[in-house]
Amino acid sequence: QVQLVESGGGLVQPGGSLTLSCAASGFTVANYAVAWFRQAPGKEREGISCIPGTSSTTLYADSVKGRFAISRDNAKNTIYLQMNSLKPEDTAVYYCAADSGSCPAVITGPPGPYGMDYWGKGTLVTVSS
């Protein structure tokens, strides 16, 4: 059974850090593009980072570039999102998603249609003092 399970969310003060985990089962993340998305209340879902299955090249949206880092641990079949210098506007539900193809163009390009094969249920990140 294919499953993606996010963890690591919580409440953090502005300027703080959190690391999210996305544990995969039923497929091998090394063979998939895995992306992180987020959705804030009342806003559209936003693609923020992706790591392709075929390389270690990482992609980031401008909103998180320089503050977030995506990584993959093939031995644990897990993807991570290290989030630093968090801001109140980073408050959202964070989702990981995997696709057998390439990273979605929305990560670094304009909003548009996209599809991912598998989705997790999300983890809430709240940045507040």
PDB file of N, CA and C in Angstrom, residues 18-102:
ATOM      1  N   LEU A  18      12.297  24.455  12.025  1.00  0.00           N
ATOM      2  CA  LEU A  18      11.620  23.164  12.135  1.00  0.00           C
ATOM      3  C   LEU A  18      12.103  22.272  11.012  1.00  0.00           C
ATOM      4  N   THR A  19      12.087  20.977  11.265  1.00  0.00           N
ATOM      5  CA  THR A  19      12.378  20.015  10.203  1.00  0.00           C
ATOM      6  C   THR A  19      11.171  19.101  10.030  1.00  0.00           C
ATOM      7  N   LEU A  20      10.624  19.102   8.829  1.00  0.00           N
ATOM      8  CA  LEU A  20       9.530  18.211   8.496  1.00  0.00           C
ATOM      9  C   LEU A  20      10.075  16.927   7.868  1.00  0.00           C
ATOM     10  N   SER A  21       9.394  15.827   8.148  1.00  0.00           N
ATOM     11  CA  SER A  21       9.745  14.541   7.540  1.00  0.00           C
ATOM     12  C   SER A  21       8.576  14.027   6.729  1.00  0.00           C
ATOM     13  N   CYS A  22       8.894  13.313   5.674  1.00  0.00           N
ATOM     14  CA  CYS A  22       7.891  12.680   4.819  1.00  0.00           C
ATOM     15  C   CYS A  22       8.342  11.236   4.617  1.00  0.00           C
ATOM     16  N   ALA A  23       7.735  10.330   5.354  1.00  0.00           N
ATOM     17  CA  ALA A  23       8.099   8.919   5.277  1.00  0.00           C
ATOM     18  C   ALA A  23       7.242   8.216   4.232  1.00  0.00           C
ATOM     19  N   ALA A  24       7.907   7.550   3.302  1.00  0.00           N
ATOM     20  CA  ALA A  24       7.198   6.867   2.215  1.00  0.00           C
ATOM     21  C   ALA A  24       7.183   5.367   2.431  1.00  0.00           C
ATOM     22  N   SER A  25       6.112   4.739   2.013  1.00  0.00           N
ATOM     23  CA  SER A  25       6.033   3.288   2.014  1.00  0.00           C
ATOM     24  C   SER A  25       5.284   2.839   0.766  1.00  0.00           C
ATOM     25  N   GLY A  26       5.611   1.662   0.284  1.00  0.00           N
ATOM     26  CA  GLY A  26       4.952   1.137  -0.907  1.00  0.00           C
ATOM     27  C   GLY A  26       5.611   1.538  -2.208  1.00  0.00           C
ATOM     28  N   PHE A  27       6.595   2.395  -2.160  1.00  0.00           N
ATOM     29  CA  PHE A  27       7.366   2.772  -3.337  1.00  0.00           C
ATOM     30  C   PHE A  27       8.699   3.333  -2.854  1.00  0.00           C
ATOM     31  N   THR A  28       9.637   3.512  -3.800  1.00  0.00           N
ATOM     32  CA  THR A  28      10.985   3.961  -3.462  1.00  0.00           C
ATOM     33  C   THR A  28      11.161   5.413  -3.863  1.00  0.00           C
ATOM     34  N   VAL A  29      11.420   6.277  -2.873  1.00  0.00           N
ATOM     35  CA  VAL A  29      11.492   7.713  -3.166  1.00  0.00           C
ATOM     36  C   VAL A  29      12.628   8.047  -4.120  1.00  0.00           C
ATOM     37  N   ALA A  30      13.655   7.220  -4.141  1.00  0.00           N
ATOM     38  CA  ALA A  30      14.788   7.496  -5.024  1.00  0.00           C
ATOM     39  C   ALA A  30      14.373   7.454  -6.495  1.00  0.00           C
ATOM     40  N   ASN A  31      13.250   6.835  -6.796  1.00  0.00           N
ATOM     41  CA  ASN A  31      12.776   6.716  -8.169  1.00  0.00           C
ATOM     42  C   ASN A  31      11.667   7.713  -8.517  1.00  0.00           C
ATOM     43  N   TYR A  32      11.339   8.585  -7.572  1.00  0.00           N
ATOM     44  CA  TYR A  32      10.242   9.526  -7.733  1.00  0.00           C
ATOM     45  C   TYR A  32      10.707  10.952  -7.482  1.00  0.00           C
ATOM     46  N   ALA A  33      10.069  11.905  -8.133  1.00  0.00           N
ATOM     47  CA  ALA A  33      10.201  13.306  -7.753  1.00  0.00           C
ATOM     48  C   ALA A  33       9.304  13.518  -6.537  1.00  0.00           C
ATOM     49  N   VAL A  34       9.870  14.083  -5.482  1.00  0.00           N
ATOM     50  CA  VAL A  34       9.101  14.337  -4.274  1.00  0.00           C
ATOM     51  C   VAL A  34       9.110  15.834  -3.998  1.00  0.00           C
ATOM     52  N   ALA A  35       7.936  16.375  -3.795  1.00  0.00           N
ATOM     53  CA  ALA A  35       7.787  17.818  -3.604  1.00  0.00           C
ATOM     54  C   ALA A  35       7.083  18.124  -2.293  1.00  0.00           C
ATOM     55  N   TRP A  36       7.354  19.309  -1.800  1.00  0.00           N
ATOM     56  CA  TRP A  36       6.627  19.840  -0.659  1.00  0.00           C
ATOM     57  C   TRP A  36       5.721  20.965  -1.157  1.00  0.00           C
ATOM     58  N   PHE A  37       4.487  20.919  -0.691  1.00  0.00           N
ATOM     59  CA  PHE A  37       3.514  21.959  -0.954  1.00  0.00           C
ATOM     60  C   PHE A  37       3.028  22.493   0.387  1.00  0.00           C
ATOM     61  N   ARG A  38       2.414  23.658   0.349  1.00  0.00           N
ATOM     62  CA  ARG A  38       1.787  24.172   1.566  1.00  0.00           C
ATOM     63  C   ARG A  38       0.518  24.928   1.193  1.00  0.00           C
ATOM     64  N   GLN A  39      -0.394  24.964   2.141  1.00  0.00           N
ATOM     65  CA  GLN A  39      -1.629  25.696   1.932  1.00  0.00           C
ATOM     66  C   GLN A  39      -1.992  26.445   3.203  1.00  0.00           C
ATOM     67  N   ALA A  40      -1.984  27.763   3.086  1.00  0.00           N
ATOM     68  CA  ALA A  40      -2.367  28.616   4.207  1.00  0.00           C
ATOM     69  C   ALA A  40      -3.881  28.833   4.177  1.00  0.00           C
ATOM     70  N   PRO A  41      -4.467  29.169   5.313  1.00  0.00           N
ATOM     71  CA  PRO A  41      -5.916  29.379   5.354  1.00  0.00           C
ATOM     72  C   PRO A  41      -6.359  30.418   4.334  1.00  0.00           C
ATOM     73  N   GLY A  42      -7.340  30.072   3.530  1.00  0.00           N
ATOM     74  CA  GLY A  42      -7.889  31.000   2.561  1.00  0.00           C
ATOM     75  C   GLY A  42      -7.036  31.222   1.333  1.00  0.00           C
ATOM     76  N   LYS A  43      -5.959  30.454   1.196  1.00  0.00           N
ATOM     77  CA  LYS A  43      -5.060  30.650   0.051  1.00  0.00           C
ATOM     78  C   LYS A  43      -4.961  29.389  -0.785  1.00  0.00           C
ATOM     79  N   GLU A  44      -4.467  29.556  -2.017  1.00  0.00           N
ATOM     80  CA  GLU A  44      -4.244  28.419  -2.901  1.00  0.00           C
ATOM     81  C   GLU A  44      -3.049  27.600  -2.403  1.00  0.00           C
ATOM     82  N   ARG A  45      -3.073  26.323  -2.727  1.00  0.00           N
ATOM     83  CA  ARG A  45      -1.921  25.487  -2.415  1.00  0.00           C
ATOM     84  C   ARG A  45      -0.719  25.938  -3.231  1.00  0.00           C
ATOM     85  N   GLU A  46       0.427  25.976  -2.580  1.00  0.00           N
ATOM     86  CA  GLU A  46       1.658  26.503  -3.184  1.00  0.00           C
ATOM     87  C   GLU A  46       2.737  25.429  -3.171  1.00  0.00           C
ATOM     88  N   GLY A  47       3.333  25.196  -4.324  1.00  0.00           N
ATOM     89  CA  GLY A  47       4.473  24.294  -4.384  1.00  0.00           C
ATOM     90  C   GLY A  47       5.719  25.034  -3.976  1.00  0.00           C
ATOM     91  N   ILE A  48       6.489  24.509  -3.022  1.00  0.00           N
ATOM     92  CA  ILE A  48       7.613  25.258  -2.495  1.00  0.00           C
ATOM     93  C   ILE A  48       8.969  24.592  -2.716  1.00  0.00           C
ATOM     94  N   SER A  49       9.018  23.308  -2.897  1.00  0.00           N
ATOM     95  CA  SER A  49      10.316  22.663  -3.076  1.00  0.00           C
ATOM     96  C   SER A  49      10.137  21.281  -3.682  1.00  0.00           C
ATOM     97  N   CYS A  50      11.167  20.839  -4.384  1.00  0.00           N
ATOM     98  CA  CYS A  50      11.108  19.514  -5.010  1.00  0.00           C
ATOM     99  C   CYS A  50      12.508  18.962  -5.179  1.00  0.00           C
ATOM    100  N   ILE A  51      12.614  17.641  -5.054  1.00  0.00           N
ATOM    101  CA  ILE A  51      13.864  16.954  -5.348  1.00  0.00           C
ATOM    102  C   ILE A  51      13.540  15.853  -6.334  1.00  0.00           C
ATOM    103  N   PRO A  52      14.179  15.872  -7.516  1.00  0.00           N
ATOM    104  CA  PRO A  52      13.871  14.867  -8.526  1.00  0.00           C
ATOM    105  C   PRO A  52      14.383  13.502  -8.097  1.00  0.00           C
ATOM    106  N   GLY A  53      13.778  12.464  -8.651  1.00  0.00           N
ATOM    107  CA  GLY A  53      14.231  11.125  -8.328  1.00  0.00           C
ATOM    108  C   GLY A  53      15.533  10.767  -9.017  1.00  0.00           C
ATOM    109  N   THR A  54      15.812  11.432 -10.136  1.00  0.00           N
ATOM    110  CA  THR A  54      16.954  11.042 -10.948  1.00  0.00           C
ATOM    111  C   THR A  54      18.223  11.792 -10.611  1.00  0.00           C
ATOM    112  N   SER A  55      18.144  12.786  -9.722  1.00  0.00           N
ATOM    113  CA  SER A  55      19.338  13.543  -9.380  1.00  0.00           C
ATOM    114  C   SER A  55      19.170  14.153  -8.003  1.00  0.00           C
ATOM    115  N   SER A  56      20.220  14.811  -7.551  1.00  0.00           N
ATOM    116  CA  SER A  56      20.168  15.489  -6.254  1.00  0.00           C
ATOM    117  C   SER A  56      19.896  16.978  -6.417  1.00  0.00           C
ATOM    118  N   THR A  57      19.611  17.402  -7.647  1.00  0.00           N
ATOM    119  CA  THR A  57      19.272  18.809  -7.869  1.00  0.00           C
ATOM    120  C   THR A  57      18.007  19.163  -7.118  1.00  0.00           C
ATOM    121  N   THR A  58      18.026  20.289  -6.439  1.00  0.00           N
ATOM    122  CA  THR A  58      16.867  20.695  -5.653  1.00  0.00           C
ATOM    123  C   THR A  58      16.272  21.988  -6.200  1.00  0.00           C
ATOM    124  N   LEU A  59      14.967  22.121  -6.078  1.00  0.00           N
ATOM    125  CA  LEU A  59      14.244  23.274  -6.593  1.00  0.00           C
ATOM    126  C   LEU A  59      13.491  23.958  -5.462  1.00  0.00           C
ATOM    127  N   TYR A  60      13.414  25.293  -5.529  1.00  0.00           N
ATOM    128  CA  TYR A  60      12.730  26.056  -4.495  1.00  0.00           C
ATOM    129  C   TYR A  60      11.933  27.198  -5.106  1.00  0.00           C
ATOM    130  N   ALA A  61      10.789  27.460  -4.498  1.00  0.00           N
ATOM    131  CA  ALA A  61      10.042  28.656  -4.838  1.00  0.00           C
ATOM    132  C   ALA A  61      10.766  29.865  -4.253  1.00  0.00           C
ATOM    133  N   ASP A  62      10.575  31.024  -4.876  1.00  0.00           N
ATOM    134  CA  ASP A  62      11.234  32.234  -4.385  1.00  0.00           C
ATOM    135  C   ASP A  62      10.867  32.537  -2.939  1.00  0.00           C
ATOM    136  N   SER A  63       9.670  32.164  -2.542  1.00  0.00           N
ATOM    137  CA  SER A  63       9.194  32.482  -1.193  1.00  0.00           C
ATOM    138  C   SER A  63       9.987  31.769  -0.091  1.00  0.00           C
ATOM    139  N   VAL A  64      10.688  30.691  -0.435  1.00  0.00           N
ATOM    140  CA  VAL A  64      11.420  29.940   0.589  1.00  0.00           C
ATOM    141  C   VAL A  64      12.903  29.774   0.264  1.00  0.00           C
ATOM    142  N   LYS A  65      13.306  30.226  -0.909  1.00  0.00           N
ATOM    143  CA  LYS A  65      14.699  30.046  -1.336  1.00  0.00           C
ATOM    144  C   LYS A  65      15.643  30.714  -0.351  1.00  0.00           C
ATOM    145  N   GLY A  66      16.682  29.990   0.034  1.00  0.00           N
ATOM    146  CA  GLY A  66      17.661  30.512   0.984  1.00  0.00           C
ATOM    147  C   GLY A  66      17.302  30.242   2.429  1.00  0.00           C
ATOM    148  N   ARG A  67      16.063  29.830   2.698  1.00  0.00           N
ATOM    149  CA  ARG A  67      15.639  29.548   4.070  1.00  0.00           C
ATOM    150  C   ARG A  67      15.294  28.076   4.284  1.00  0.00           C
ATOM    151  N   PHE A  68      14.789  27.415   3.251  1.00  0.00           N
ATOM    152  CA  PHE A  68      14.381  26.008   3.350  1.00  0.00           C
ATOM    153  C   PHE A  68      15.353  25.136   2.568  1.00  0.00           C
ATOM    154  N   ALA A  69      15.492  23.892   3.009  1.00  0.00           N
ATOM    155  CA  ALA A  69      16.340  22.938   2.314  1.00  0.00           C
ATOM    156  C   ALA A  69      15.667  21.577   2.291  1.00  0.00           C
ATOM    157  N   ILE A  70      15.557  21.008   1.105  1.00  0.00           N
ATOM    158  CA  ILE A  70      14.965  19.682   0.940  1.00  0.00           C
ATOM    159  C   ILE A  70      16.090  18.661   0.804  1.00  0.00           C
ATOM    160  N   SER A  71      15.867  17.484   1.380  1.00  0.00           N
ATOM    161  CA  SER A  71      16.874  16.428   1.270  1.00  0.00           C
ATOM    162  C   SER A  71      16.188  15.073   1.272  1.00  0.00           C
ATOM    163  N   ARG A  72      16.940  14.066   0.874  1.00  0.00           N
ATOM    164  CA  ARG A  72      16.386  12.708   0.754  1.00  0.00           C
ATOM    165  C   ARG A  72      17.336  11.721   1.421  1.00  0.00           C
ATOM    166  N   ASP A  73      16.776  10.831   2.204  1.00  0.00           N
ATOM    167  CA  ASP A  73      17.532   9.726   2.800  1.00  0.00           C
ATOM    168  C   ASP A  73      17.002   8.436   2.184  1.00  0.00           C
ATOM    169  N   ASN A  74      17.725   7.921   1.221  1.00  0.00           N
ATOM    170  CA  ASN A  74      17.253   6.729   0.509  1.00  0.00           C
ATOM    171  C   ASN A  74      17.156   5.517   1.432  1.00  0.00           C
ATOM    172  N   ALA A  75      18.075   5.408   2.381  1.00  0.00           N
ATOM    173  CA  ALA A  75      18.062   4.260   3.290  1.00  0.00           C
ATOM    174  C   ALA A  75      16.795   4.238   4.143  1.00  0.00           C
ATOM    175  N   LYS A  76      16.313   5.423   4.496  1.00  0.00           N
ATOM    176  CA  LYS A  76      15.096   5.518   5.308  1.00  0.00           C
ATOM    177  C   LYS A  76      13.851   5.738   4.459  1.00  0.00           C
ATOM    178  N   ASN A  77      14.033   5.890   3.140  1.00  0.00           N
ATOM    179  CA  ASN A  77      12.915   6.142   2.234  1.00  0.00           C
ATOM    180  C   ASN A  77      12.110   7.356   2.693  1.00  0.00           C
ATOM    181  N   THR A  78      12.828   8.403   3.053  1.00  0.00           N
ATOM    182  CA  THR A  78      12.226   9.581   3.669  1.00  0.00           C
ATOM    183  C   THR A  78      12.781  10.857   3.043  1.00  0.00           C
ATOM    184  N   ILE A  79      11.892  11.828   2.900  1.00  0.00           N
ATOM    185  CA  ILE A  79      12.268  13.151   2.423  1.00  0.00           C
ATOM    186  C   ILE A  79      12.125  14.124   3.585  1.00  0.00           C
ATOM    187  N   TYR A  80      13.041  15.095   3.678  1.00  0.00           N
ATOM    188  CA  TYR A  80      13.013  16.073   4.750  1.00  0.00           C
ATOM    189  C   TYR A  80      12.881  17.483   4.177  1.00  0.00           C
ATOM    190  N   LEU A  81      12.339  18.369   4.995  1.00  0.00           N
ATOM    191  CA  LEU A  81      12.327  19.792   4.663  1.00  0.00           C
ATOM    192  C   LEU A  81      12.806  20.548   5.897  1.00  0.00           C
ATOM    193  N   GLN A  82      14.036  21.038   5.818  1.00  0.00           N
ATOM    194  CA  GLN A  82      14.595  21.855   6.896  1.00  0.00           C
ATOM    195  C   GLN A  82      14.145  23.284   6.660  1.00  0.00           C
ATOM    196  N   MET A  83      13.485  23.867   7.658  1.00  0.00           N
ATOM    197  CA  MET A  83      12.940  25.210   7.512  1.00  0.00           C
ATOM    198  C   MET A  83      13.589  26.117   8.551  1.00  0.00           C
ATOM    199  N   ASN A  84      14.282  27.142   8.078  1.00  0.00           N
ATOM    200  CA  ASN A  84      14.964  28.088   8.949  1.00  0.00           C
ATOM    201  C   ASN A  84      14.384  29.486   8.763  1.00  0.00           C
ATOM    202  N   SER A  85      14.701  30.364   9.698  1.00  0.00           N
ATOM    203  CA  SER A  85      14.251  31.763   9.631  1.00  0.00           C
ATOM    204  C   SER A  85      12.762  31.852   9.322  1.00  0.00           C
ATOM    205  N   LEU A  86      11.989  31.098  10.061  1.00  0.00           N
ATOM    206  CA  LEU A  86      10.557  31.021   9.781  1.00  0.00           C
ATOM    207  C   LEU A  86       9.861  32.347  10.062  1.00  0.00           C
ATOM    208  N   LYS A  87       8.855  32.624   9.230  1.00  0.00           N
ATOM    209  CA  LYS A  87       8.095  33.862   9.316  1.00  0.00           C
ATOM    210  C   LYS A  87       6.616  33.528   9.559  1.00  0.00           C
ATOM    211  N   PRO A  88       5.867  34.450  10.095  1.00  0.00           N
ATOM    212  CA  PRO A  88       4.420  34.176  10.286  1.00  0.00           C
ATOM    213  C   PRO A  88       3.732  33.768   8.986  1.00  0.00           C
ATOM    214  N   GLU A  89       4.182  34.299   7.871  1.00  0.00           N
ATOM    215  CA  GLU A  89       3.558  33.950   6.586  1.00  0.00           C
ATOM    216  C   GLU A  89       3.892  32.540   6.127  1.00  0.00           C
ATOM    217  N   ASP A  90       4.765  31.849   6.834  1.00  0.00           N
ATOM    218  CA  ASP A  90       5.027  30.438   6.540  1.00  0.00           C
ATOM    219  C   ASP A  90       3.983  29.522   7.195  1.00  0.00           C
ATOM    220  N   THR A  91       3.116  30.086   8.000  1.00  0.00           N
ATOM    221  CA  THR A  91       2.078  29.296   8.645  1.00  0.00           C
ATOM    222  C   THR A  91       1.170  28.659   7.594  1.00  0.00           C
ATOM    223  N   ALA A  92       1.052  27.342   7.650  1.00  0.00           N
ATOM    224  CA  ALA A  92       0.280  26.604   6.652  1.00  0.00           C
ATOM    225  C   ALA A  92       0.269  25.123   7.016  1.00  0.00           C
ATOM    226  N   VAL A  93      -0.567  24.383   6.316  1.00  0.00           N
ATOM    227  CA  VAL A  93      -0.468  22.923   6.337  1.00  0.00           C
ATOM    228  C   VAL A  93       0.509  22.533   5.239  1.00  0.00           C
ATOM    229  N   TYR A  94       1.497  21.737   5.611  1.00  0.00           N
ATOM    230  CA  TYR A  94       2.533  21.330   4.672  1.00  0.00           C
ATOM    231  C   TYR A  94       2.286  19.885   4.246  1.00  0.00           C
ATOM    232  N   TYR A  95       2.325  19.668   2.927  1.00  0.00           N
ATOM    233  CA  TYR A  95       2.094  18.359   2.352  1.00  0.00           C
ATOM    234  C   TYR A  95       3.302  17.911   1.545  1.00  0.00           C
ATOM    235  N   CYS A  96       3.594  16.630   1.585  1.00  0.00           N
ATOM    236  CA  CYS A  96       4.548  16.091   0.623  1.00  0.00           C
ATOM    237  C   CYS A  96       3.775  15.285  -0.416  1.00  0.00           C
ATOM    238  N   ALA A  97       4.343  15.231  -1.602  1.00  0.00           N
ATOM    239  CA  ALA A  97       3.705  14.536  -2.711  1.00  0.00           C
ATOM    240  C   ALA A  97       4.781  13.949  -3.604  1.00  0.00           C
ATOM    241  N   ALA A  98       4.480  12.838  -4.220  1.00  0.00           N
ATOM    242  CA  ALA A  98       5.452  12.151  -5.070  1.00  0.00           C
ATOM    243  C   ALA A  98       4.878  11.896  -6.452  1.00  0.00           C
ATOM    244  N   ASP A  99       5.764  11.949  -7.438  1.00  0.00           N
ATOM    245  CA  ASP A  99       5.356  11.691  -8.818  1.00  0.00           C
ATOM    246  C   ASP A  99       6.424  10.880  -9.535  1.00  0.00           C
ATOM    247  N   SER A 100       5.994   9.951 -10.377  1.00  0.00           N
ATOM    248  CA  SER A 100       6.946   9.119 -11.102  1.00  0.00           C
ATOM    249  C   SER A 100       7.636   9.887 -12.217  1.00  0.00           C
ATOM    250  N   GLY A 101       7.145  11.079 -12.525  1.00  0.00           N
ATOM    251  CA  GLY A 101       7.768  11.902 -13.559  1.00  0.00           C
ATOM    252  C   GLY A 101       8.711  12.922 -12.959  1.00  0.00           C
ATOM    253  N   SER A 102       8.657  14.133 -13.489  1.00  0.00           N
ATOM    254  CA  SER A 102       9.566  15.187 -13.058  1.00  0.00           C
ATOM    255  C   SER A 102       8.905  16.095 -12.013  1.00  0.00           C
TER     256      SER A 102
END
